[in-house]
Coordinates of C-alpha atoms in Angstrom, one line a residue:
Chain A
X201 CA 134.4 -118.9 91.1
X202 CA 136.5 -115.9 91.6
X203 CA 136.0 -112.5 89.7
X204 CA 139.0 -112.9 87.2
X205 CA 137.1 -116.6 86.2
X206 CA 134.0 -115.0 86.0
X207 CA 135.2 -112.5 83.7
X208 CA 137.3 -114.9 81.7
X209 CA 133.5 -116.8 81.2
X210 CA 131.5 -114.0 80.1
X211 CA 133.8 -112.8 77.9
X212 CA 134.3 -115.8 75.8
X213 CA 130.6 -116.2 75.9
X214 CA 130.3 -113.0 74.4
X215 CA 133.1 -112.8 72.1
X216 CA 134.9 -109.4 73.3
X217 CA 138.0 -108.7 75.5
X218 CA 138.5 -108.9 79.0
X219 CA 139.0 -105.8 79.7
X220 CA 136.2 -104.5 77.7
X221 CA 133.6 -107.1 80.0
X222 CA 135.5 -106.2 83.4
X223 CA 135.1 -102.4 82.5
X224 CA 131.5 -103.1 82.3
X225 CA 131.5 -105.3 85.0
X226 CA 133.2 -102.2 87.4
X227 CA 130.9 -100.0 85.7
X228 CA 128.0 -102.4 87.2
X229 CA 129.4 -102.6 90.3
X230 CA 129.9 -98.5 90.5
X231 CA 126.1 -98.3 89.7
X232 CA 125.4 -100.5 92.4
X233 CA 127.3 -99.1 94.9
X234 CA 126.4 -95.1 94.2
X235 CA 122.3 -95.9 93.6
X236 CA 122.4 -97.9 96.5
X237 CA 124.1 -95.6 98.6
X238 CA 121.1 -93.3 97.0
X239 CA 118.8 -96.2 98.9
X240 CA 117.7 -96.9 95.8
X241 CA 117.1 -101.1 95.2
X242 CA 118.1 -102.6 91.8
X243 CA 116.1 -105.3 90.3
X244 CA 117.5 -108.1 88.1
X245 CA 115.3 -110.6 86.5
X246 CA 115.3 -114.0 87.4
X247 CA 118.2 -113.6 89.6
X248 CA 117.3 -111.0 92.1
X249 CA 117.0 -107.7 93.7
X250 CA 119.7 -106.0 95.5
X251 CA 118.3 -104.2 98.3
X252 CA 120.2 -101.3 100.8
X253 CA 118.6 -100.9 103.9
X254 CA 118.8 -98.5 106.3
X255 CA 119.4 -99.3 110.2
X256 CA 118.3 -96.6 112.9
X257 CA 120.8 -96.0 115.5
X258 CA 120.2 -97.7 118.8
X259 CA 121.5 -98.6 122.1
X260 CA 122.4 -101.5 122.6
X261 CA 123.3 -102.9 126.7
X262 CA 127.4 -105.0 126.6
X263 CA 125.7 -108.5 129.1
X264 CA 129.5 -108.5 130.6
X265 CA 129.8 -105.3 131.8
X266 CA 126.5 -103.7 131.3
X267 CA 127.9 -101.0 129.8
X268 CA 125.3 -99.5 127.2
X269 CA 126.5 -98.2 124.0
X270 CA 125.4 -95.7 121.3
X271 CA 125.5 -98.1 118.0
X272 CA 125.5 -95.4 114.5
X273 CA 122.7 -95.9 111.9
X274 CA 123.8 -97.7 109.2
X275 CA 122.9 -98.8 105.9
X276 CA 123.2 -102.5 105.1
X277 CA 122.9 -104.0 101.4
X278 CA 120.4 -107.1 101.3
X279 CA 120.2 -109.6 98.1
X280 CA 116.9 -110.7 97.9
X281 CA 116.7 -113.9 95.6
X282 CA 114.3 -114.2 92.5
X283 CA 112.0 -117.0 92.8
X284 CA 113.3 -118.3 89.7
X285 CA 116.3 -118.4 90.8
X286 CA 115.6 -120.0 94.1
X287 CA 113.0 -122.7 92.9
X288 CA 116.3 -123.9 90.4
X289 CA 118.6 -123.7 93.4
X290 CA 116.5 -126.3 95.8
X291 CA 116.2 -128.7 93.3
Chain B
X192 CA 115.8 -92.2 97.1
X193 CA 113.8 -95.4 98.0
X194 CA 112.8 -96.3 93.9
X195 CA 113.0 -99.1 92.4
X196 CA 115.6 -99.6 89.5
X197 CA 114.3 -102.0 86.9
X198 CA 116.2 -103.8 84.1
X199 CA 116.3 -101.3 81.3
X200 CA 117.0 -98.4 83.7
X201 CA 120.0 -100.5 84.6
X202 CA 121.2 -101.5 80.7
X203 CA 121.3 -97.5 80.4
X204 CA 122.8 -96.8 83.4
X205 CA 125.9 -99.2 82.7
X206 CA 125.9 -97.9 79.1
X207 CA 126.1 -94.7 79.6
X208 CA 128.9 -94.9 82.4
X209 CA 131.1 -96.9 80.1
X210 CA 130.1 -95.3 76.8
X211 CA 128.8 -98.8 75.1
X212 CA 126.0 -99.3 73.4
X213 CA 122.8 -100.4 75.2
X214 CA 122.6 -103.4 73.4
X215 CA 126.1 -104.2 74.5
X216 CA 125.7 -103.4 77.8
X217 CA 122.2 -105.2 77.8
X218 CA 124.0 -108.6 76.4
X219 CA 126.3 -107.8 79.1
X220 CA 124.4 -108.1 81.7
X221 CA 122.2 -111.1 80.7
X222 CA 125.0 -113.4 80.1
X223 CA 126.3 -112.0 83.5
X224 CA 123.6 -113.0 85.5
X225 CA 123.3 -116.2 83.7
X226 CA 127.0 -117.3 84.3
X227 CA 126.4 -116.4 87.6
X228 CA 123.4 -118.2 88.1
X229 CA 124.5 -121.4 86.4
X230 CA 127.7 -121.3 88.3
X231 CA 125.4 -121.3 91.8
X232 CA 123.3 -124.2 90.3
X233 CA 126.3 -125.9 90.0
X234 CA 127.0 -125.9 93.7
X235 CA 129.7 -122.9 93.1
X236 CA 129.7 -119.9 94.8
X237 CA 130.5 -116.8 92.4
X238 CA 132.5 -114.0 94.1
X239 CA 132.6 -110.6 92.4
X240 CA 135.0 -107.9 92.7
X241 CA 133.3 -104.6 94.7
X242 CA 129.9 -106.4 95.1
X243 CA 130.2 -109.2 97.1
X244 CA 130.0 -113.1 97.7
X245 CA 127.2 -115.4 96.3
X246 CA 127.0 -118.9 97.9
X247 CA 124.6 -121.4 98.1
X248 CA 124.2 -122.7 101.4
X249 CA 123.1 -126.6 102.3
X250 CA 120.2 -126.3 104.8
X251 CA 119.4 -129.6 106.5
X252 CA 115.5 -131.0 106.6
X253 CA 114.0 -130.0 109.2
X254 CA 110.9 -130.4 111.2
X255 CA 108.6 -127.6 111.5
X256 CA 104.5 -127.2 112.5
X257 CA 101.9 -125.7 109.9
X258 CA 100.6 -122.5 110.6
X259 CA 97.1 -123.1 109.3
X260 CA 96.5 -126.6 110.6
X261 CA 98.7 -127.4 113.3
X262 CA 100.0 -130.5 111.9
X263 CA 103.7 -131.5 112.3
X264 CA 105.5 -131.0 108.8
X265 CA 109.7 -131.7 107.7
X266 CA 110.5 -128.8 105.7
X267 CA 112.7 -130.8 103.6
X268 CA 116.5 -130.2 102.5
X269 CA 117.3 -127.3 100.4
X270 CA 119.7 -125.0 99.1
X271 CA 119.9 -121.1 100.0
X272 CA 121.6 -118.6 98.3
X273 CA 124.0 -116.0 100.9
X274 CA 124.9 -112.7 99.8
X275 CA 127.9 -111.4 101.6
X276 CA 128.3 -107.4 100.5
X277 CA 132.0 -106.7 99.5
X278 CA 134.0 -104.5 102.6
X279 CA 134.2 -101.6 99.9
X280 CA 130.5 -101.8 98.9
X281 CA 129.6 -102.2 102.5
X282 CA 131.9 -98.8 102.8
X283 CA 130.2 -97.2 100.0
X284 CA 127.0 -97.9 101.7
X285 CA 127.7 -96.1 104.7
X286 CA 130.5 -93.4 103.8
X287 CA 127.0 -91.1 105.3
X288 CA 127.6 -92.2 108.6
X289 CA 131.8 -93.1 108.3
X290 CA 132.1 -90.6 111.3
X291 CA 129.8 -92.3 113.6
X292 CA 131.7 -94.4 116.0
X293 CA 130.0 -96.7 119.0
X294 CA 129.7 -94.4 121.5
X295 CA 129.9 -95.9 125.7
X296 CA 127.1 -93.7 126.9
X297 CA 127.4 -92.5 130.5
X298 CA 124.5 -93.5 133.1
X299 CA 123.5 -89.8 133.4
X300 CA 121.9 -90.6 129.8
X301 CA 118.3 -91.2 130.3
X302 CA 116.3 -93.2 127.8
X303 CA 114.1 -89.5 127.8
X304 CA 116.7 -87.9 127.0
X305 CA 117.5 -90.2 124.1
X306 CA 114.3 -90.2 123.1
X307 CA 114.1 -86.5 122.9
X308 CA 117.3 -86.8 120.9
X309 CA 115.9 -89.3 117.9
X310 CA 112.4 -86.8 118.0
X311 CA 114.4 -84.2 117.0
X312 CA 116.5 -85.4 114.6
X313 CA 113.3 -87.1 113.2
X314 CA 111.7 -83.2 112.5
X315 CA 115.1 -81.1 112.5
X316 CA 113.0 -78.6 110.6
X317 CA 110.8 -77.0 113.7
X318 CA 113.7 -75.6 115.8
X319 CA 115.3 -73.9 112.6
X320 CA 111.8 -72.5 111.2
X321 CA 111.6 -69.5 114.0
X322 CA 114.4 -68.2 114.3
X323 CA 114.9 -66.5 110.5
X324 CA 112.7 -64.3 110.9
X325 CA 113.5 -63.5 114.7
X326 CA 117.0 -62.5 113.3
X327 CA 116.2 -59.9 111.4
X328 CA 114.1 -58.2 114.4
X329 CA 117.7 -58.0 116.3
X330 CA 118.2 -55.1 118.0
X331 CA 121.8 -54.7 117.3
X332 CA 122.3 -54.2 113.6
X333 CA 119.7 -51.1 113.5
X334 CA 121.8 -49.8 116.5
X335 CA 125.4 -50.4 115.1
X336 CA 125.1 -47.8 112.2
X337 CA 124.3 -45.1 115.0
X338 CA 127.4 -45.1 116.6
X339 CA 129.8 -42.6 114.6
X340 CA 132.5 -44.9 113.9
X341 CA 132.9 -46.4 110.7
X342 CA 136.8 -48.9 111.6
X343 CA 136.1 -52.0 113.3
X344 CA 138.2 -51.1 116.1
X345 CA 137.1 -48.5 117.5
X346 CA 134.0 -49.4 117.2
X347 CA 134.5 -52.8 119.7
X348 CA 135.0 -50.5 123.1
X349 CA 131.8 -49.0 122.6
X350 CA 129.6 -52.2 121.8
X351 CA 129.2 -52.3 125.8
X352 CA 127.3 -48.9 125.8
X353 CA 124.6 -51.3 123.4
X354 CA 123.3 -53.4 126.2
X355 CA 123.7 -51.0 129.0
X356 CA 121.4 -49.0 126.3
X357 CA 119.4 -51.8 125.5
X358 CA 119.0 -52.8 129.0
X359 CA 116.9 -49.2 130.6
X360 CA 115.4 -48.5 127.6
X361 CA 113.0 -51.3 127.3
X362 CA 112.6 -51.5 131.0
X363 CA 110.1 -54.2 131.0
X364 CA 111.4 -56.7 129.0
X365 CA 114.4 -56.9 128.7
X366 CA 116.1 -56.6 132.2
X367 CA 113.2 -58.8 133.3
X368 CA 114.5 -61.7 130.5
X369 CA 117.6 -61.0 131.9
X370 CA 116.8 -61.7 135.4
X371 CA 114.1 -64.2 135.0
X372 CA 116.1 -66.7 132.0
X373 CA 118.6 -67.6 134.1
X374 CA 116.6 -68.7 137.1
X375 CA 114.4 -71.3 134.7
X376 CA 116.4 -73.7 134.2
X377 CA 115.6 -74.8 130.7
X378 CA 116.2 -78.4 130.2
X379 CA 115.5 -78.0 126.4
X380 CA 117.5 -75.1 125.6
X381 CA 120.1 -76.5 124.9
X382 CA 119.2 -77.1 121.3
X383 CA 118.5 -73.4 121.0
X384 CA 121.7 -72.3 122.5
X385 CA 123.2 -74.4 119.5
X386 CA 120.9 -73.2 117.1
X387 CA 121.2 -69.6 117.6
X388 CA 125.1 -69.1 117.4
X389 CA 124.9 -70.9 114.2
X390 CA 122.5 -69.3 112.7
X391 CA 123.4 -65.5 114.2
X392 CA 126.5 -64.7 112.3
X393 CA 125.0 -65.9 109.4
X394 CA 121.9 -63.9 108.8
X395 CA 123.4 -60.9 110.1
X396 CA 126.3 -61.2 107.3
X397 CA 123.1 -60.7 105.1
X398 CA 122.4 -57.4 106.1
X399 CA 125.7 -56.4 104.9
X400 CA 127.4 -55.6 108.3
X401 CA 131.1 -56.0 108.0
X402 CA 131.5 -55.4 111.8
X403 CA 128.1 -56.9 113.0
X404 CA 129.6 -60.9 112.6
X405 CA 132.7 -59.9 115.0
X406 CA 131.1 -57.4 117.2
X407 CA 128.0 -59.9 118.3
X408 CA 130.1 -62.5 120.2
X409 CA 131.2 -59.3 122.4
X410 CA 128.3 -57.6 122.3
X411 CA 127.0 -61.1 124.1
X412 CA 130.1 -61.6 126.2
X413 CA 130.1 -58.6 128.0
X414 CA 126.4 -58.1 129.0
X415 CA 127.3 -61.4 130.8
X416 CA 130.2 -59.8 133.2
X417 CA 128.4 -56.4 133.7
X418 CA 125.3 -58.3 134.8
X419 CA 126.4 -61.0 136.4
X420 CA 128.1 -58.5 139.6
X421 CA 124.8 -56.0 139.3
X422 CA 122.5 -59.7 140.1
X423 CA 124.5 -61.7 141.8
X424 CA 122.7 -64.6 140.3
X425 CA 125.1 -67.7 140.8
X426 CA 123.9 -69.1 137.2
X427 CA 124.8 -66.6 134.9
X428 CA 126.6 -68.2 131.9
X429 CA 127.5 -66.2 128.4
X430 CA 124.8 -69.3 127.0
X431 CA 122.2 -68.0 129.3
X432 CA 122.7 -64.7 127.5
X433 CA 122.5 -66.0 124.3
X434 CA 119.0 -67.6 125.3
X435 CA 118.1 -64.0 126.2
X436 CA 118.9 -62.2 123.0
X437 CA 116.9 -65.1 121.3
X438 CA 114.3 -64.4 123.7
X439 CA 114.3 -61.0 123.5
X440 CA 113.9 -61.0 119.7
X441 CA 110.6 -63.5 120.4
X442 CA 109.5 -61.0 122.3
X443 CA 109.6 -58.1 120.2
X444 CA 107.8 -60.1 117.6
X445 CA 105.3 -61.0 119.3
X446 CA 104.9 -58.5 122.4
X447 CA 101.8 -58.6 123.8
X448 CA 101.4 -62.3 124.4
X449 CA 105.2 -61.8 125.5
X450 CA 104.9 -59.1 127.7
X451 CA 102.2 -60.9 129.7
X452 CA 104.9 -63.8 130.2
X453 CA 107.2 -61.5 131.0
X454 CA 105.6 -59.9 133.6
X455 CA 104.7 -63.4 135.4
X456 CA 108.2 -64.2 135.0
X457 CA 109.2 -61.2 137.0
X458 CA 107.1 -61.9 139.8
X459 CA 108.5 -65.4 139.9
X460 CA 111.6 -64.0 139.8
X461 CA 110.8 -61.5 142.3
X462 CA 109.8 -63.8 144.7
X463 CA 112.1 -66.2 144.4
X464 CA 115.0 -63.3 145.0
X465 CA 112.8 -62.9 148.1
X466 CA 113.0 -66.0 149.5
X467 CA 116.1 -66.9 148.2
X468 CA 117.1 -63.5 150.3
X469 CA 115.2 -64.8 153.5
X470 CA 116.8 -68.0 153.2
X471 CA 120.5 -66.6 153.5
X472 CA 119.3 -63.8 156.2
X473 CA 117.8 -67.3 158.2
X474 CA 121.1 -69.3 157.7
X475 CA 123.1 -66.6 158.6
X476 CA 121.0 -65.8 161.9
X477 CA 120.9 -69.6 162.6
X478 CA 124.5 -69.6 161.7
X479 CA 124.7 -66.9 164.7
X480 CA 122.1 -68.5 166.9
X481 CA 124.7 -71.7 166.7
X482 CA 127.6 -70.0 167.6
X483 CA 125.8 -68.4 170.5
X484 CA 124.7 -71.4 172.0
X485 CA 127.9 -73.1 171.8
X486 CA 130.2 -70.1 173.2
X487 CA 127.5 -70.0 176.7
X488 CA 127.6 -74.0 176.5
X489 CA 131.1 -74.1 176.7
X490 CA 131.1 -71.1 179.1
X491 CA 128.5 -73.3 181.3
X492 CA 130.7 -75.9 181.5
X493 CA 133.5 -73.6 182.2
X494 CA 131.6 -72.1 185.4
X495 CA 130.3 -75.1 187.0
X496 CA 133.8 -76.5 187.0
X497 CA 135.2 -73.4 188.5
X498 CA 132.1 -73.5 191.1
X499 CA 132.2 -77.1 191.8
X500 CA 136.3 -76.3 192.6
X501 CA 135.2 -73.1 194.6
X502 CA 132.5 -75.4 196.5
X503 CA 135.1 -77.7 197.0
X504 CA 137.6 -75.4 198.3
X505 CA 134.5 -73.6 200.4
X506 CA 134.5 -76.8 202.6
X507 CA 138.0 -77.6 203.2
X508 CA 138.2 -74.2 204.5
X509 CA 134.7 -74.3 206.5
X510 CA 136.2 -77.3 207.6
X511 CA 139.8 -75.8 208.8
X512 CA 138.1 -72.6 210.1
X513 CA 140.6 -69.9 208.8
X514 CA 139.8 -66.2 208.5
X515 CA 136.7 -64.5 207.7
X516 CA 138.0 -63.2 205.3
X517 CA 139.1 -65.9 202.8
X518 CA 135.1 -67.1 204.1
X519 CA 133.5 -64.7 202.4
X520 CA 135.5 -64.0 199.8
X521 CA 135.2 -68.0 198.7
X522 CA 131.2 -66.6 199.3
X523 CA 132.1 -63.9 197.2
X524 CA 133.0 -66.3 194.5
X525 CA 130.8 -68.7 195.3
X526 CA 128.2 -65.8 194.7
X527 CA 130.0 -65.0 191.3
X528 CA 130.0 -68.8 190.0
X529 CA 126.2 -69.3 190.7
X530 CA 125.3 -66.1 189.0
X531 CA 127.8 -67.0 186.3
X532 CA 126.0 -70.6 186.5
X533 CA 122.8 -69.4 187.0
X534 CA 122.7 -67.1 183.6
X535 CA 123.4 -69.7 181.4
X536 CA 121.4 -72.2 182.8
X537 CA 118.5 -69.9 182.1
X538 CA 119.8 -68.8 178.7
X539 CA 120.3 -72.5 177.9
X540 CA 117.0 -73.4 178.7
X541 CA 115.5 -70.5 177.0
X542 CA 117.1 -71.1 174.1
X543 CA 116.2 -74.1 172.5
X544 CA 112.7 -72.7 173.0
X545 CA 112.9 -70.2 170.1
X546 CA 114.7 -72.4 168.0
X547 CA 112.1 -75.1 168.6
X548 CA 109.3 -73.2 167.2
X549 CA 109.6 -73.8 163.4
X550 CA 107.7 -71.7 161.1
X551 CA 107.0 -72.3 157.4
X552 CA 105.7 -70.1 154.6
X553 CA 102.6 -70.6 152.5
X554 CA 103.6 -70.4 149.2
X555 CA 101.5 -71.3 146.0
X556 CA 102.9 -74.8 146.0
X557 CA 103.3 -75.2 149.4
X558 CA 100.6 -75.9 151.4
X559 CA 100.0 -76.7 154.7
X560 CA 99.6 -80.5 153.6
X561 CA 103.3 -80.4 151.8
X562 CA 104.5 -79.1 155.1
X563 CA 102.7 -81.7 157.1
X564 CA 104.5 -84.0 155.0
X565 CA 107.9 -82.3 155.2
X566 CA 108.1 -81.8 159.1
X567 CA 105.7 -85.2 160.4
X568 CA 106.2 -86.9 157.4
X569 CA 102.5 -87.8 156.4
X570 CA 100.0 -84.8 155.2
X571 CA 97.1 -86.2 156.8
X572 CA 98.8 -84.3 160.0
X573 CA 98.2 -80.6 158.3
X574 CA 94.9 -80.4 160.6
X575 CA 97.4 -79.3 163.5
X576 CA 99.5 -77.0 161.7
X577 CA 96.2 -75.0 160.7
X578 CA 94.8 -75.2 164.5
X579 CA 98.3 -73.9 165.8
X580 CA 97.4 -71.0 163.2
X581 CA 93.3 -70.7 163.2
X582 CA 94.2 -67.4 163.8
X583 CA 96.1 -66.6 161.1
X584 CA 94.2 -68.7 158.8
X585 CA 90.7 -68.0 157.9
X586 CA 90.3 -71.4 155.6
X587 CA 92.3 -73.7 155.3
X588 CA 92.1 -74.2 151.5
X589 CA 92.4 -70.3 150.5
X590 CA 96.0 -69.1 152.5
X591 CA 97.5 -66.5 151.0
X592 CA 101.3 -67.2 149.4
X593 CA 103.6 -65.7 151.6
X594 CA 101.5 -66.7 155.1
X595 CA 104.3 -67.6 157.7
X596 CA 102.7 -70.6 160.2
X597 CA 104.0 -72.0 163.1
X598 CA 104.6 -75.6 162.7
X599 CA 103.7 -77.0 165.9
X600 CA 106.0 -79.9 168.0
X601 CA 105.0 -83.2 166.9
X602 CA 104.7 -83.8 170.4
X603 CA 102.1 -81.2 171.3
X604 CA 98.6 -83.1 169.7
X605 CA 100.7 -86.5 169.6
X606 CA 101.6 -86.8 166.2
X607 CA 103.1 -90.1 165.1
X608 CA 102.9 -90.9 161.7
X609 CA 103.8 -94.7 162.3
X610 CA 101.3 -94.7 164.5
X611 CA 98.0 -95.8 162.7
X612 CA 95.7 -94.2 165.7
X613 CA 97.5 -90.7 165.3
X614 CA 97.2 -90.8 161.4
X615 CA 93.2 -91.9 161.5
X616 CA 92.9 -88.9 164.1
X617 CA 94.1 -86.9 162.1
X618 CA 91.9 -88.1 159.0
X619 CA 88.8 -87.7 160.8
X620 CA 89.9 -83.5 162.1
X621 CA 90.6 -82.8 158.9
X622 CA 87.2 -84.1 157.4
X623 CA 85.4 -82.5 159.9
X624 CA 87.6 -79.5 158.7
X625 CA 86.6 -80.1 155.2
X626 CA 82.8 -80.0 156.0
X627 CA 83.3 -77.2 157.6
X628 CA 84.6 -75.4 154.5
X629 CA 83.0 -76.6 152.0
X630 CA 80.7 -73.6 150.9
X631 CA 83.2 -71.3 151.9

């Protein structure tokens, strides 16, 4: 399901305009991005928590050449699943 | 940083950013996450603009073995859910660290080094914590005011009169930083050479110096060219300088713990301008010494040609019998090429004799073991160099730094050090030696 479907669904379900739900949905997203850029983790109910995480810099050895390499920190965003969530998934 | 943003925090959150009520935005994001959710029930994987990809991923059954009671066990067939971030929130993420690029790293990088690195930038704080107050201590804002001249300009060809002032007036301490910095070589100073020019120009535009920011760079530049003739010390940088202002101001913050420093840094420094002095006096005498022996080698060889030709000539004419004359003045010669012969020959043989007989200075970290170990190659040998010097040396373990002893040839007491006989000899002198000097 794309984003424009997704969009479409929730705002029938809710009975208000596209645009009004994909506002909210950007202003979601927004949220996300600048509290987790803040490392900050954002918990959803019986869905899941989304998770930034922060990687050290370290050096990592190229097996061809041997060549070893400075890799930058980083800070990677991890979805961890709600148990809710996942116990309706497996079955 | 690091909390944990629940539910509500996140209804008010979007509400406020898009000026809805929270109950809006609170129905919002229910039926949200339960669209999503259904649709990944359903097998469908829900993609969403400037978040990312959800997916629900088949994993096959499997067999696996129980932790607790070791038994086999078939984790059975599931589904899992995948997030994949979006590129721009990915972006978001790290817009910190945008700049950073994968560096190749050269092999002179040691893992020390980068260890050193990621310890520092783990407690940035302690390099940056002395030097405020160090600043304000600097000697050149008090000084600036004195000189009468209130343009910039004019002011600039006088800054050099502030060191060469500086530089007598605290005789102690500072000439002795000056001479003594750059012969250290600081591995970790680095870091305070970066720290200081930073943070100079900056707490000295406190003070309110309109001149002070522009002048210090020179102040610091020229020091380095006025010095660097006066010392002739091959390592004199403008960086070294730099250390030495910072290390002048520690010092006159805390001067008496720094003066004592200072004054064992000037006998280091003292002595290694000694040595380093003796050093180029003995290359340039064994420079000399070479030469020597090469020029009479070659004039050896010269002569004993020439007297081999004259013997040579000598016997064709004994043999012919011609005039007496031409006799003895071919003895004449003959005379001249044995005495020209003779002297080298002697000089020759005399010479390798001084060259031979290698000395070596006690110094306070080199002891007669170290040089053992630098001319035989094993320390146990040592026992010889102190009997070539009994007489110099009273004890063995108390030589005073500076001692010059003869190192004997390895060939006089039979030294081998691949020779397991020579070595255990060797052993056994020198713990008679050490009996010997115990009490002393």
């Amino acid at each position: 399901m794309e984003n424009k479907k997704l969009v479409a669904l929730v705002a029938d379900k809710l009975g208000r305009s596209t645009e009004d739900v994909s506002k909210l949905l950007d202003a979601f997203t927004d949220v996300v991005a600048t509290r987790c850029g803040e490392l900050d983790s954002i918990a959803i109910p019986s869905f899941g928590t989304f998770e930034p995480k922060k990687k050290n810099e370290r050096v990592v050895v190229n097996p061809g050449n041997g060549k070893r390499m400075l890799v930058p920190p980083k800070v990677v965003m991890t979805f961890k699943i709600s148990n809710v969530l996942k116990s309706k998934l497996k079955g | 940083m690091n909390s944990k943003i629940t539910f509500p925090e996140l209804i008010e959150l979007v509400a406020t950013a898009t000026n809805t009520s929270k109950r809006m935005s609170e129905l919002f994001l229910k039926e949200l996450f339960a669209t999503v959710s259904q649709a990944l029930i359903e097998g469908e994987s829900v993609r969403i603009k400037n978040l990312g990809q959800f997916k629900v991923e088949a994993v096959k059954a499997r067999k696996s073995v129980s932790v607790n009671t070791g038994q086999e066990v078939e984790i059975p067939h599931h589904n899992r859910l995948v997030f994949t971030p979006a590129k721009s929130l990915a972006d978001a993420l790290n817009e910190p660290f945008s700049h950073f690029d994968t560096v190749v790293l050269d092999d002179a990088v040691t893992d020390e080094q980068l260890a050193a690195i990621t310890g520092d930038l783990e407690n940035p704080s302690t390099p940056e914590i002395p030097s405020p107050p160090e600043l304000p201590a600097l000697p050149a804002p008090p000084e600036l005011p004195a000189t009468p001249a209130p343009p910039a300009d004019p002011e600039i060809p006088e800054v050099p009169e502030l060191p060469a002032i500086e530089l007598p007036d605290p005789a102690e301490s500072v000439p002795d930083g000056l001479a003594s910095m750059p012969v250290t070589p600081p591995p970790f100073m680095p870091q305070v050479e970066k720290v200081s020019p930073q943070e100079e120009p900056i707490v000295e535009e406190q003070p309110v110096e309109e001149a002070a920011p522009q002048e210090e760079p020179i102040v610091e530049e020229q020091p380095v060219e006025e010095a660097a003739p006066q010392e002739e010390q091959p390592v004199e940088e403008p960086q070294a300088i730099v250390e030495e202002q910072v290390e002048e101001q520690v010092e006159e913050q805390v001067e008496e713990p720094a003066d004592e420093d200072v004054y064992s840094a000037e006998e280091i420094e003292r002595d290694k301008r000694e040595v380093a002095r003796k050093s180029m006096l003995r290359g340039v005498l064994l420079g000399a010494l070479g030469m020597l022996l090469l020029v009479l080698i070659g004039w050896g060889i010269y002569a004993m040609a020439v007297s081999q030709k004259t013997v040579e000539t000598a016997d064709t004419v004994a043999v012919t019998h011609e005039e007496d004359m031409s006799n003895t003045e071919i003895v004449m010669r003959q005379g001249i090429a044995e005495a020209d012969t003779a002297q080298p020959a002697v000089e020759t043989v005399e010479e390798p004799k001084p060259a031979a007989v290698v000395t070596d200075t006690c110094t306070k970290t080199m002891f007669l073991t170290r040089m053992a170990k630098k001319h035989y190659g094993n320390s146990d040998f040592w026992v010889y160099i102190y009997e070539e010097n009994e007489a110099i040396i009273d004890n063995p373990n108390h030589i005073t730094p500076g001692t010059v002893v003869v190192i004997p040839p390895a060939e006089k007491y039979g030294i081998d050090p691949k020779d397991p006989e020579s070595v255990k000899k060797a052993q056994m002198k020198s713990g008679k030696l050490f009996a010997k000097f115990r009490g002393k």
